[in-house]
PDB file of C-alpha atoms in Angstrom:
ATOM      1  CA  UNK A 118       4.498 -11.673 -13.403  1.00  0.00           C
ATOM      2  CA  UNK A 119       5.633 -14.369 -11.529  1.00  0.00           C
ATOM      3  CA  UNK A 120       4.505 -12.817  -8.156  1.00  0.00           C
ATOM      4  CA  UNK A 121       1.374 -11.939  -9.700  1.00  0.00           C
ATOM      5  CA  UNK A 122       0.798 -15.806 -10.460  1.00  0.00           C
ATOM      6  CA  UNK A 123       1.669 -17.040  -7.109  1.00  0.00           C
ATOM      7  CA  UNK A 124      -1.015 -14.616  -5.223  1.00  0.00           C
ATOM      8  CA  UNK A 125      -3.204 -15.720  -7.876  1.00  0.00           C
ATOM      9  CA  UNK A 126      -2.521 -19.284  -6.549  1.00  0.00           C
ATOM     10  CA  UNK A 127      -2.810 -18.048  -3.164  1.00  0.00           C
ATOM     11  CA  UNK A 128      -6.250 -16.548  -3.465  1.00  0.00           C
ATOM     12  CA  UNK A 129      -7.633 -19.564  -5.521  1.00  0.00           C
ATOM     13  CA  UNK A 130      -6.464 -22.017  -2.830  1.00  0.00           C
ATOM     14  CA  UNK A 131      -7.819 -19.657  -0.214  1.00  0.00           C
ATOM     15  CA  UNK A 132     -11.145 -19.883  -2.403  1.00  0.00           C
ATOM     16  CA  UNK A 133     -11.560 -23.326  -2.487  1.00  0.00           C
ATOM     17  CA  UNK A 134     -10.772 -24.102   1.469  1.00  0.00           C
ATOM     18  CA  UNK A 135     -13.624 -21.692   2.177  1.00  0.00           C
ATOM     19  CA  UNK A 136     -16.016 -23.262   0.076  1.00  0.00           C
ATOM     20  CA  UNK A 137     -14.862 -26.733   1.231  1.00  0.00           C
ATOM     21  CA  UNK A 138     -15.210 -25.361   5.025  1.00  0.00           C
ATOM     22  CA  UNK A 139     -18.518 -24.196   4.077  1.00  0.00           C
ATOM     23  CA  UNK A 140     -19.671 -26.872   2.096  1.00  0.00           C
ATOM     24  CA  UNK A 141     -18.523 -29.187   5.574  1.00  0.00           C
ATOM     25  CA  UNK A 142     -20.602 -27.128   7.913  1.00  0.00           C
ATOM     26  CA  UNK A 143     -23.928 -27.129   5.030  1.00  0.00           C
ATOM     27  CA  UNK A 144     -23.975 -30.752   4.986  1.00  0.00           C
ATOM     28  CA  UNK A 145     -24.883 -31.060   8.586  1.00  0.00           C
ATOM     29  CA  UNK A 146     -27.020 -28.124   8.352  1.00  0.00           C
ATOM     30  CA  UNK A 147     -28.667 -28.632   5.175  1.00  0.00           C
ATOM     31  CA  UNK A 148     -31.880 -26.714   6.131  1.00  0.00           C
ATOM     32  CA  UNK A 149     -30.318 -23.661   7.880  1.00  0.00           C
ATOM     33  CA  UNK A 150     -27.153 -23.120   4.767  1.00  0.00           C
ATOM     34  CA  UNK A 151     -28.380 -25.103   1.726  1.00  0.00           C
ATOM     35  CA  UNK A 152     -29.157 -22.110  -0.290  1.00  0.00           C
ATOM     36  CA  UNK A 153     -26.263 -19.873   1.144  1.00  0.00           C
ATOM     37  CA  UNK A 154     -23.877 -22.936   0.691  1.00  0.00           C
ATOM     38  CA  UNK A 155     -25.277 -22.951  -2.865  1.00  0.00           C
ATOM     39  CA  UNK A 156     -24.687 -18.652  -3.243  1.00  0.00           C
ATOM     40  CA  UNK A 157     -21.448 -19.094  -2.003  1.00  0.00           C
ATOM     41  CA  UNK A 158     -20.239 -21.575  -4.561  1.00  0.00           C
ATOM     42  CA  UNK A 159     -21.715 -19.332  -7.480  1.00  0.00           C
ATOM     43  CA  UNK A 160     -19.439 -16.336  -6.008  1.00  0.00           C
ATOM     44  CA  UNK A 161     -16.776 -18.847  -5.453  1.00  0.00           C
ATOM     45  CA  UNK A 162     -16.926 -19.701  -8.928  1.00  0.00           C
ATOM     46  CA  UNK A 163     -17.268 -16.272 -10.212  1.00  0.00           C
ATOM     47  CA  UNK A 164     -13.835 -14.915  -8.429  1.00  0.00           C
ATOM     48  CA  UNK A 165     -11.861 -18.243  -9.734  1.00  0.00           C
ATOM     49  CA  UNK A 166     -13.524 -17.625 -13.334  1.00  0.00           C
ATOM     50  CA  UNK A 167     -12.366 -13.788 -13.427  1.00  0.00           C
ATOM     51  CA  UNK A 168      -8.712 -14.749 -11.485  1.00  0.00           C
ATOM     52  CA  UNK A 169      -8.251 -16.620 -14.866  1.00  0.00           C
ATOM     53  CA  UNK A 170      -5.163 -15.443 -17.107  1.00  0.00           C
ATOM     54  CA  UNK A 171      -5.777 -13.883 -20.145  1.00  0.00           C
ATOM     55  CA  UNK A 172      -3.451 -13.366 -23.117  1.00  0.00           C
ATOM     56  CA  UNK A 173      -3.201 -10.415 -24.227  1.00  0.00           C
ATOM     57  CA  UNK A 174      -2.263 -10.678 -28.220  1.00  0.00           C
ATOM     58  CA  UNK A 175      -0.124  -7.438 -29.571  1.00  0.00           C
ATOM     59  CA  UNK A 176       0.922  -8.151 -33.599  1.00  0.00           C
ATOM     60  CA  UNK A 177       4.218  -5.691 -34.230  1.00  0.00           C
ATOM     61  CA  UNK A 178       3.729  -5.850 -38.240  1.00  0.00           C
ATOM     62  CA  UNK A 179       6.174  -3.818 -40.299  1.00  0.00           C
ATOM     63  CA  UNK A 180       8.669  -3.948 -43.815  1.00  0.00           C
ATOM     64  CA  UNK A 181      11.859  -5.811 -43.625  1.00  0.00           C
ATOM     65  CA  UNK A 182      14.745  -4.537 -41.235  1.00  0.00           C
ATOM     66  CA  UNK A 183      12.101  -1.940 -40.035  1.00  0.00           C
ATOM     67  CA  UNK A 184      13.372  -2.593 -36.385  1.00  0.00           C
ATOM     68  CA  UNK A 185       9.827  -4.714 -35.347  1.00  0.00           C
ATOM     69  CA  UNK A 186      12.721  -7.142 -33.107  1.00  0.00           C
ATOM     70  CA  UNK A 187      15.070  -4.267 -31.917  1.00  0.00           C
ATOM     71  CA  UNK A 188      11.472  -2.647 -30.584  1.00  0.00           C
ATOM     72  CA  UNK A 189      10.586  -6.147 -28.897  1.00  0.00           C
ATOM     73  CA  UNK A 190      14.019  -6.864 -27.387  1.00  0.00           C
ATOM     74  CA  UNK A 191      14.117  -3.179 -26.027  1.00  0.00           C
ATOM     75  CA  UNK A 192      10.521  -3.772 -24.757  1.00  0.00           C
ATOM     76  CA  UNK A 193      11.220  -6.673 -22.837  1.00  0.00           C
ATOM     77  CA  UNK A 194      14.757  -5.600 -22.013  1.00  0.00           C
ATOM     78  CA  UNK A 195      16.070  -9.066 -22.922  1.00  0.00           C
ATOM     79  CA  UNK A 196      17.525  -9.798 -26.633  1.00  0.00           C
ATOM     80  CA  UNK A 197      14.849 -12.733 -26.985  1.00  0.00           C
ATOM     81  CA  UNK A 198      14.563 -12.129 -31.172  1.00  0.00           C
ATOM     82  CA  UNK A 199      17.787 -12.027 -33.347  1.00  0.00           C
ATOM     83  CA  UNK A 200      18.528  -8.576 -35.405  1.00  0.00           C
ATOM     84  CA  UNK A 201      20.903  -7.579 -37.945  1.00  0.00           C
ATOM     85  CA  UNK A 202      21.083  -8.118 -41.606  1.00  0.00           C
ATOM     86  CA  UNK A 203      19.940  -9.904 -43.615  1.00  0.00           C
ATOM     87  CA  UNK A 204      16.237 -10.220 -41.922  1.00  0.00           C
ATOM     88  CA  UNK A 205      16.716 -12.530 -38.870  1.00  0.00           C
ATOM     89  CA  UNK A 206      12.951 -12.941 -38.082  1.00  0.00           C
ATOM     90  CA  UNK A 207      11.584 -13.390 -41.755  1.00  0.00           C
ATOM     91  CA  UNK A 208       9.196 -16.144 -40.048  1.00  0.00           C
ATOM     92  CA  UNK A 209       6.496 -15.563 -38.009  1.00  0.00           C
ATOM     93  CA  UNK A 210       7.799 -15.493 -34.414  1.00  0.00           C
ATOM     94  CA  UNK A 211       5.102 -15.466 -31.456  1.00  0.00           C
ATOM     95  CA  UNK A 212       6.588 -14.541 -28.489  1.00  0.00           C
ATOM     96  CA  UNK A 213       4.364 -16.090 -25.366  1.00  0.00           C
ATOM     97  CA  UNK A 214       5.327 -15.652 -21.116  1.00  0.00           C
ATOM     98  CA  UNK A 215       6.327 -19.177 -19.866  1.00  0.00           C
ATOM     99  CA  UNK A 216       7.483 -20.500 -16.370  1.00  0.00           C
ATOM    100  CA  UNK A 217      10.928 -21.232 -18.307  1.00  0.00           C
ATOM    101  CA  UNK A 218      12.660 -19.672 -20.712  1.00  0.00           C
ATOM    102  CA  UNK A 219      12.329 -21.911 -24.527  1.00  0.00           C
ATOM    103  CA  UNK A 220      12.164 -22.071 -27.984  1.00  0.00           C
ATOM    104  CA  UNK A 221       9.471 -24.006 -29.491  1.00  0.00           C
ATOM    105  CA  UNK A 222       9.342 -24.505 -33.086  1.00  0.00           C
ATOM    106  CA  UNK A 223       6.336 -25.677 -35.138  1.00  0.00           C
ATOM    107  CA  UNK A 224       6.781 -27.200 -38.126  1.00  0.00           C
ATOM    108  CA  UNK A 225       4.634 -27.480 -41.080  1.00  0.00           C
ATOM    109  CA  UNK A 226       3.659 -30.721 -40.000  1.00  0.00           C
ATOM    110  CA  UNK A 227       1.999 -29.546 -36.737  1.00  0.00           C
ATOM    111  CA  UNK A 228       5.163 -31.427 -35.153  1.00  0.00           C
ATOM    112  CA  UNK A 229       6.480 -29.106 -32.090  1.00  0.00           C
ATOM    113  CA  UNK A 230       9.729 -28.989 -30.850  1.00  0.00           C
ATOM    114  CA  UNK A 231      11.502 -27.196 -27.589  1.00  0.00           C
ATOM    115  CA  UNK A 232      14.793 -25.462 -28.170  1.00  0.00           C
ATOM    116  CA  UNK A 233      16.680 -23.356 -25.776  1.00  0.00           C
ATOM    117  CA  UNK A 234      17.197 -19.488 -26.241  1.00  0.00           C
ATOM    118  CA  UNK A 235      20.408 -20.096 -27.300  1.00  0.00           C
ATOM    119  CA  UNK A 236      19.758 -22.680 -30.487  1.00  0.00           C
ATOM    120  CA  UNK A 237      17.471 -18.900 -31.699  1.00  0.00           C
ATOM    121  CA  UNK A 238      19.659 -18.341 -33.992  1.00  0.00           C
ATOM    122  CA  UNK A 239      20.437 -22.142 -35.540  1.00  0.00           C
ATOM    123  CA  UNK A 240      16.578 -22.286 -36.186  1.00  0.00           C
ATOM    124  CA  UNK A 241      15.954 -18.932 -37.979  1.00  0.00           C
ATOM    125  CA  UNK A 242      19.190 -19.879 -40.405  1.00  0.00           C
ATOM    126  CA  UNK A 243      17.240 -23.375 -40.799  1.00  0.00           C
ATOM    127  CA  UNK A 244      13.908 -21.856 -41.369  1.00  0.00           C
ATOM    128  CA  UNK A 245      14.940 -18.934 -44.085  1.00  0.00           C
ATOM    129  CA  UNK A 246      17.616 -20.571 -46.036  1.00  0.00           C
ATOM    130  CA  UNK A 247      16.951 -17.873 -48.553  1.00  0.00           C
ATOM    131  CA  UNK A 248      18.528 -15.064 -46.511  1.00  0.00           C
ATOM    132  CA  UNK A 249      21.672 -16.555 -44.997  1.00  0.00           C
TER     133      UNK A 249
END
């Protein structure tokens, strides 16, 4: 993904130093490019519109130690949720591709806050007091 992100960089930058190039060269040539230079910046746009990232939202929805986590972790092939008994995930958990690896909690507040991986399991005890 990373890769992908960095030639999606690359082509963007590529983009806008040959519109800029073009743009250069319309300005002294305003009757000979003016439309073109005006085409070009509408297909410029287009590409950088549809280069975009999109999210792509997957719910895993299931009863109580039905093995929704195990199915993630083994998915990803990195133990990112907590399993075992009791229920270790028994609050929602959104799972989200980042440059770096974090946690980041939401509270009922709105008020965020950034954890590492490692603090996981500290939070889910903290958040369902009822199962620990």
């Amino acid at each position: 993904m990373k890769d992908m992100t960095g030639k999606i960089a690359e082509v963007l930058t590529y983009l806008a130093d040959v519109e800029s190039r073009f743009g250069a060269v319309a300005q002294h040539y305003p009757d000979m490019f003016a439309d073109s230079h005006q085409e070009l910046s509408d297909t410029c746009q287009h590409l950088k519109d549809s280069l975009k990232p999109e999210e792509l939202l997957i719910p895993v929805v299931g009863a109580f130690s039905a093995g929704k986590s195990t199915l993630i972790n083994r998915t990803l092939g990195i133990d990112y949720l907590p399993v075992g008994m009791p229920p270790e995930t028994a609050i929602p958990t959104e799972l989200r591709y980042a440059e770096h690896e974090r946690v980041e909690a939401v509270y009922e507040s709105g008020e965020v806050e950034e954890y590492s991986l490692d603090e996981m399991d500290k939070l889910t005890a903290m958040a369902s007091p009822d199962f620990s």
